[in-house]
Coordinates of N, CA and C in Angstrom, one line a residue:
X1 N 105.7 107.0 103.0 CA 105.0 107.0 101.7 C 103.6 106.3 101.9
X2 N 102.6 106.9 101.3 CA 101.3 106.3 101.4 C 101.1 105.1 100.4
X3 N 100.1 104.3 100.6 CA 99.8 103.2 99.7 C 99.4 103.8 98.4
X4 N 98.6 104.8 98.4 CA 98.1 105.4 97.1 C 99.2 106.0 96.3
X5 N 100.1 106.6 97.0 CA 101.3 107.2 96.3 C 102.2 106.1 95.7
X6 N 102.4 105.1 96.5 CA 103.2 104.0 96.0 C 102.6 103.3 94.7
X7 N 101.2 103.2 94.8 CA 100.5 102.6 93.6 C 100.6 103.4 92.3
X8 N 101.1 104.7 92.4 CA 101.2 105.5 91.3 C 102.7 105.5 90.7
X9 N 103.5 104.8 91.4 CA 104.9 104.7 91.0 C 105.1 103.9 89.6
X10 N 105.6 104.5 88.6 CA 105.7 103.8 87.3 C 106.5 102.5 87.4
X11 N 107.6 102.5 88.2 CA 108.4 101.3 88.3 C 107.6 100.1 88.8
X12 N 106.7 100.4 89.7 CA 105.9 99.3 90.3 C 104.9 98.8 89.2
X13 N 104.3 99.6 88.4 CA 103.5 99.2 87.3 C 104.3 98.3 86.3
X14 N 105.5 98.7 86.0 CA 106.3 98.0 85.1 C 106.7 96.6 85.8
X15 N 107.0 96.6 87.0 CA 107.3 95.4 87.7 C 106.2 94.4 87.7
X16 N 105.0 94.9 88.0 CA 103.8 94.0 88.0 C 103.5 93.5 86.6
X17 N 103.7 94.4 85.6 CA 103.4 94.0 84.2 C 104.4 92.9 83.7
X18 N 105.7 93.1 84.0 CA 106.7 92.1 83.7 C 106.4 90.8 84.4
X19 N 106.1 90.9 85.7 CA 105.7 89.7 86.5 C 104.6 88.9 85.9
X20 N 103.5 89.7 85.5 CA 102.4 89.0 84.9 C 102.7 88.3 83.6
X21 N 103.6 88.9 82.8 CA 104.0 88.3 81.5 C 104.8 87.0 81.8
X22 N 105.7 87.1 82.8 CA 106.4 85.9 83.1 C 105.5 84.7 83.6
X23 N 104.6 85.1 84.5 CA 103.7 84.0 85.0 C 102.8 83.5 83.9
X24 N 102.4 84.3 83.0 CA 101.6 83.9 81.8 C 102.4 82.9 81.0
X25 N 103.6 83.3 80.7 CA 104.5 82.4 79.9 C 104.7 81.1 80.6
X26 N 105.0 81.1 81.9 CA 105.2 79.9 82.7 C 103.9 79.0 82.6
X27 N 102.8 79.6 82.7 CA 101.5 78.8 82.7 C 101.3 78.2 81.4
X28 N 101.2 79.0 80.3 CA 100.9 78.5 79.0 C 102.0 77.6 78.4
X29 N 103.3 78.0 78.8 CA 104.4 77.1 78.4 C 104.3 75.8 79.1
X30 N 103.9 75.8 80.4 CA 103.7 74.5 81.1 C 102.6 73.7 80.5
X31 N 101.5 74.3 80.0 CA 100.5 73.5 79.3 C 100.9 73.0 78.0
X32 N 101.6 73.9 77.2 CA 102.0 73.5 75.9 C 103.1 72.4 75.8
X33 N 104.0 72.4 76.8 CA 105.0 71.4 76.8 C 104.9 70.3 77.9
X34 N 103.7 70.2 78.4 CA 103.3 69.1 79.3 C 104.2 69.2 80.6
X35 N 104.6 70.4 81.0 CA 105.4 70.5 82.2 C 104.6 70.2 83.5
X36 N 103.3 70.6 83.5 CA 102.5 70.3 84.6 C 102.4 68.9 85.0
X37 N 102.5 68.0 84.0 CA 102.4 66.6 84.3 C 103.8 65.9 84.6
X38 N 104.8 66.6 84.1 CA 106.2 66.1 84.3 C 106.9 66.5 85.6
X39 N 106.6 67.8 86.0 CA 107.2 68.3 87.2 C 106.1 68.6 88.2
X40 N 106.1 67.8 89.3 CA 105.0 67.9 90.2 C 104.8 69.2 90.9
X41 N 105.9 70.0 91.1 CA 105.8 71.3 91.8 C 105.5 72.5 90.8
X42 N 105.4 72.2 89.5 CA 105.2 73.3 88.6 C 103.8 74.1 88.9
X43 N 102.8 73.3 89.2 CA 101.5 73.9 89.5 C 101.6 74.8 90.8
X44 N 102.3 74.3 91.8 CA 102.5 75.1 93.0 C 103.3 76.4 92.7
X45 N 104.3 76.3 91.9 CA 105.1 77.4 91.5 C 104.2 78.5 90.8
X46 N 103.5 78.0 89.7 CA 102.7 79.0 89.0 C 101.6 79.6 89.8
X47 N 101.0 78.8 90.7 CA 99.9 79.4 91.5 C 100.4 80.4 92.5
X48 N 101.6 80.1 93.1 CA 102.1 81.1 94.1 C 102.6 82.4 93.4
X49 N 103.2 82.2 92.2 CA 103.6 83.4 91.5 C 102.4 84.2 91.0
X50 N 101.4 83.5 90.6 CA 100.2 84.2 90.1 C 99.4 84.9 91.2
X51 N 99.4 84.3 92.4 CA 98.8 84.9 93.6 C 99.5 86.2 93.9
X52 N 100.9 86.2 93.8 CA 101.7 87.4 94.0 C 101.3 88.5 92.9
X53 N 101.2 88.0 91.7 CA 100.8 89.0 90.6 C 99.4 89.5 90.7
X54 N 98.5 88.7 91.0 CA 97.1 89.1 91.2 C 97.0 90.1 92.3
X55 N 97.7 89.9 93.4 CA 97.7 90.9 94.5 C 98.4 92.2 94.0
X56 N 99.3 92.1 93.1 CA 100.0 93.3 92.6 C 99.0 94.1 91.8
X57 N 98.2 93.4 90.9 CA 97.2 94.1 90.1 C 96.1 94.7 91.1
X58 N 95.7 94.0 92.1 CA 94.7 94.4 93.0 C 95.3 95.7 93.7
X59 N 96.5 95.7 94.1 CA 97.1 96.9 94.8 C 97.2 98.1 93.8
X60 N 97.6 97.9 92.6 CA 97.7 99.0 91.7 C 96.3 99.6 91.4
X61 N 95.3 98.8 91.3 CA 94.0 99.3 91.0 C 93.2 99.8 92.2
X62 N 93.4 99.1 93.3 CA 92.7 99.5 94.6 C 93.7 99.5 95.7
X63 N 94.6 100.5 95.8 CA 95.6 100.6 96.8 C 95.1 100.7 98.2
X64 N 93.9 101.2 98.4 CA 93.3 101.3 99.8 C 93.0 100.0 100.4
X65 N 92.8 99.0 99.5 CA 92.6 97.6 100.0 C 93.7 97.1 100.9
X66 N 94.9 97.7 100.7 CA 96.0 97.3 101.5 C 96.3 98.1 102.8
X67 N 95.3 98.9 103.1 CA 95.5 99.7 104.3 C 94.6 99.2 105.4
X68 N 95.0 99.4 106.7 CA 94.2 99.0 107.8 C 94.6 97.7 108.4
X69 N 94.1 97.5 109.6 CA 94.4 96.3 110.4 C 93.8 95.0 109.7
X70 N 92.7 95.2 109.0 CA 92.0 94.0 108.4 C 92.5 93.7 107.0
X71 N 93.4 94.5 106.5 CA 93.9 94.4 105.1 C 94.4 93.0 104.7
X72 N 95.2 92.4 105.5 CA 95.6 91.0 105.1 C 94.5 90.1 104.9
X73 N 93.4 90.2 105.7 CA 92.3 89.3 105.6 C 91.5 89.6 104.4
X74 N 91.4 90.9 104.1 CA 90.6 91.3 102.8 C 91.4 90.8 101.6
X75 N 92.7 91.0 101.6 CA 93.5 90.6 100.4 C 93.5 89.1 100.3
X76 N 93.6 88.4 101.4 CA 93.5 86.9 101.3 C 92.1 86.5 100.8
X77 N 91.1 87.1 101.3 CA 89.7 86.8 100.8 C 89.5 87.0 99.3
X78 N 90.0 88.1 98.8 CA 89.9 88.4 97.4 C 90.7 87.4 96.6
X79 N 91.9 87.1 97.0 CA 92.7 86.1 96.3 C 92.1 84.7 96.4
X80 N 91.5 84.4 97.5 CA 90.8 83.1 97.6 C 89.6 83.0 96.6
X81 N 88.9 84.1 96.5 CA 87.7 84.1 95.6 C 88.2 84.0 94.1
X82 N 89.3 84.8 93.8 CA 89.8 84.7 92.4 C 90.4 83.4 92.1
X83 N 91.1 82.8 93.1 CA 91.6 81.5 92.9 C 90.6 80.4 92.8
X84 N 89.5 80.5 93.5 CA 88.4 79.6 93.4 C 87.7 79.7 92.0
X85 N 87.6 80.9 91.5 CA 87.1 81.1 90.1 C 88.0 80.4 89.1
X86 N 89.3 80.5 89.3 CA 90.2 79.9 88.4 C 90.1 78.3 88.5
X87 N 89.9 77.8 89.7 CA 89.8 76.4 89.9 C 88.5 75.9 89.2
X88 N 87.4 76.7 89.2 CA 86.2 76.3 88.5 C 86.5 76.2 87.0
X89 N 87.3 77.2 86.5 CA 87.7 77.2 85.1 C 88.5 75.9 84.8
X90 N 89.5 75.6 85.7 CA 90.3 74.5 85.5 C 89.5 73.2 85.5
X91 N 88.5 73.1 86.3 CA 87.6 71.9 86.4 C 86.8 71.8 85.1
X92 N 86.3 72.9 84.6 CA 85.5 72.8 83.4 C 86.3 72.5 82.1
X93 N 87.5 73.0 82.1 CA 88.4 72.7 80.9 C 89.5 71.8 81.4
X94 N 89.1 70.5 81.6 CA 90.0 69.6 82.3 C 90.9 68.8 81.3
X95 N 91.5 69.5 80.4 CA 92.4 68.8 79.4 C 93.5 68.1 80.1
X96 N 94.1 68.7 81.1 CA 95.3 68.1 81.7 C 95.1 67.3 82.9
X97 N 93.9 67.2 83.4 CA 93.7 66.4 84.6 C 92.6 65.3 84.4
X98 N 92.4 64.9 83.2 CA 91.3 64.0 82.8 C 91.4 62.6 83.5
X99 N 92.6 62.2 83.9 CA 92.8 60.9 84.5 C 92.8 61.0 86.0
X100 N 92.6 62.1 86.6 CA 92.7 62.3 88.1 C 91.4 61.8 88.7
X101 N 91.5 61.3 89.9 CA 90.3 61.0 90.7 C 89.7 62.3 91.3
X102 N 88.5 62.2 91.7 CA 87.9 63.4 92.3 C 88.6 63.8 93.6
X103 N 89.1 62.8 94.3 CA 89.8 63.1 95.6 C 91.1 63.8 95.3
X104 N 91.8 63.3 94.3 CA 93.1 63.9 93.9 C 92.9 65.4 93.4
X105 N 91.8 65.6 92.7 CA 91.5 66.9 92.2 C 91.2 67.8 93.3
X106 N 90.4 67.3 94.3 CA 90.1 68.2 95.5 C 91.3 68.5 96.3
X107 N 92.3 67.6 96.4 CA 93.5 67.9 97.1 C 94.3 68.9 96.3
X108 N 94.4 68.8 95.0 CA 95.1 69.7 94.2 C 94.5 71.1 94.3
X109 N 93.2 71.2 94.3 CA 92.5 72.5 94.4 C 92.8 73.1 95.7
X110 N 92.8 72.4 96.8 CA 93.1 72.9 98.2 C 94.5 73.5 98.2
X111 N 95.5 72.7 97.7 CA 96.8 73.2 97.6 C 97.0 74.4 96.8
X112 N 96.3 74.4 95.6 CA 96.4 75.6 94.7 C 95.8 76.9 95.4
X113 N 94.7 76.7 96.1 CA 94.1 77.9 96.8 C 95.0 78.4 97.9
X114 N 95.7 77.5 98.7 CA 96.6 77.9 99.8 C 97.8 78.6 99.2
X115 N 98.4 78.2 98.1 CA 99.5 78.8 97.6 C 99.1 80.1 96.8
X116 N 97.9 80.2 96.3 CA 97.4 81.5 95.7 C 97.4 82.5 96.8
X117 N 96.8 82.2 97.9 CA 96.7 83.2 99.0 C 98.1 83.5 99.6
X118 N 99.0 82.5 99.7 CA 100.3 82.7 100.2 C 101.1 83.6 99.3
X119 N 101.0 83.4 98.0 CA 101.7 84.4 97.1 C 101.1 85.8 97.2
X120 N 99.8 85.9 97.3 CA 99.2 87.2 97.5 C 99.7 87.9 98.8
X121 N 99.7 87.1 99.9 CA 100.2 87.7 101.1 C 101.7 88.1 101.1
X122 N 102.4 87.4 100.2 CA 103.8 87.7 99.9 C 103.9 89.1 99.3
X123 N 103.0 89.4 98.4 CA 103.0 90.7 97.8 C 102.5 91.8 98.8
X124 N 101.6 91.4 99.7 CA 101.2 92.3 100.7 C 102.4 92.7 101.6
X125 N 103.2 91.7 102.0 CA 104.3 91.9 102.8 C 105.3 92.8 102.0
X126 N 105.5 92.6 100.8 CA 106.4 93.4 99.9 C 105.9 94.8 99.9
X127 N 104.7 95.1 99.8 CA 104.1 96.5 99.8 C 104.3 97.1 101.2
X128 N 104.0 96.4 102.2 CA 104.2 96.9 103.6 C 105.7 97.3 103.8
X129 N 106.6 96.4 103.4 CA 108.0 96.7 103.5 C 108.4 98.0 102.8
X130 N 107.9 98.2 101.6 CA 108.1 99.4 100.8 C 107.6 100.6 101.5
X131 N 106.3 100.5 101.9 CA 105.7 101.7 102.6 C 106.5 102.1 103.8
X132 N 106.8 101.1 104.6 CA 107.5 101.4 105.9 C 109.0 101.9 105.6
X133 N 109.6 101.4 104.6 CA 111.0 101.8 104.3 C 111.0 103.2 103.7
X134 N 109.9 103.7 103.2 CA 109.9 105.0 102.5 C 109.2 106.0 103.4
X135 N 108.7 105.6 104.6 CA 108.1 106.6 105.5 C 109.1 107.1 106.4
X136 N 109.2 108.5 106.5 CA 110.2 109.0 107.4 C 109.8 108.7 108.9
X137 N 110.9 108.4 109.6 CA 110.7 108.1 111.0 C 111.3 109.1 112.0
X138 N 111.7 110.3 111.4 CA 112.3 111.3 112.3 C 111.4 112.2 113.0
X139 N 110.1 112.1 112.7 CA 109.1 113.0 113.3 C 108.7 112.4 114.7
X140 N 108.5 113.3 115.6 CA 108.0 112.8 116.9 C 106.5 112.5 116.8
X141 N 106.0 111.6 117.7 CA 104.6 111.3 117.6 C 103.7 112.5 117.7
X142 N 102.7 112.6 116.8 CA 101.8 113.7 116.8 C 102.3 114.9 115.9
X143 N 103.5 114.9 115.5 CA 104.0 115.9 114.6 C 104.1 115.4 113.2
X144 N 104.0 116.3 112.2 CA 104.2 115.9 110.8 C 105.6 116.1 110.5
X145 N 106.1 115.2 109.7 CA 107.5 115.3 109.2 C 107.5 116.4 108.1
X146 N 108.5 117.1 107.9 CA 108.5 118.1 106.8 C 108.5 117.4 105.5
X147 N 108.9 116.2 105.4 CA 108.8 115.5 104.1 C 107.4 114.9 103.7
X148 N 106.5 114.9 104.7 CA 105.2 114.4 104.4 C 104.3 115.5 104.0
X149 N 103.6 115.3 102.9 CA 102.6 116.3 102.4 C 101.3 116.3 103.2
X150 N 100.6 117.3 103.0 CA 99.2 117.4 103.6 C 98.2 117.5 102.5
X151 N 97.0 116.9 102.8 CA 96.0 116.9 101.7 C 95.3 118.2 101.6
X152 N 95.1 118.6 100.4 CA 94.3 119.8 100.1 C 92.9 119.4 99.9
X153 N 92.0 120.4 99.9 CA 90.6 120.1 99.7 C 90.3 119.4 98.3
X154 N 91.2 119.7 97.3 CA 91.0 119.1 96.0 C 91.6 117.7 95.9
X155 N 92.1 117.2 97.0 CA 92.7 115.8 97.0 C 94.2 115.8 96.7
X156 N 94.8 116.9 96.2 CA 96.2 117.0 96.0 C 97.0 117.1 97.3
X157 N 98.3 117.1 97.2 CA 99.1 117.2 98.4 C 99.7 118.6 98.4
X158 N 99.9 119.1 99.6 CA 100.5 120.4 99.8 C 101.7 120.2 100.7
X159 N 102.8 120.5 100.3 CA 104.0 120.3 101.1 C 104.2 121.5 102.0
X160 N 105.1 121.3 103.0 CA 105.3 122.4 104.0 C 105.8 123.6 103.3
X161 N 106.5 123.5 102.2 CA 107.0 124.7 101.5 C 105.9 125.5 100.9
X162 N 104.7 124.9 100.7 CA 103.6 125.6 100.1 C 102.7 126.4 101.2
X163 N 103.0 126.1 102.4 CA 102.2 126.7 103.5 C 102.7 128.0 103.9
X164 N 101.9 129.0 104.3 CA 102.4 130.3 104.7 C 103.2 130.1 106.0
X165 N 104.3 130.9 106.1 CA 105.2 130.7 107.2 C 104.7 131.2 108.5
X166 N 103.9 132.2 108.5 CA 103.4 132.8 109.8 C 101.9 132.4 110.0
X167 N 101.7 131.2 110.6 CA 100.4 130.8 110.9 C 100.2 130.5 112.3

């Protein structure tokens, strides 16, 4: 199965949507009920889960980002940039860290960025596992499997059943 085809699967859209709703509830619930200040690992949890979710949205919108040898580096870079943007937001609206020293905030930011990227790379691994598990392996190298479609000039797929038999 190709990355683009996987990104069109309705169940994956639903999964990423539910994941996003859960992460949003954990984040805003953590702020509302002071969980971030009471449970030291809550920030790590929400950042890693949000990195996974942001990578999910990235995949659904731009599935080709997850293809190729450099894909993990690209995904990590995008997540690092998005995470850094969120850290700027966190710094500007510092309701919950007003008592922190600048050194502690810098350490927290570094940890947040690392777990953002780790969560995103977790989603990358999830996608790669799905793509590999759904790709037929019974074809010999250089041959197309009968279950794999071929691209038409209009971008659609043409299965082996659609091709003329005597070619």
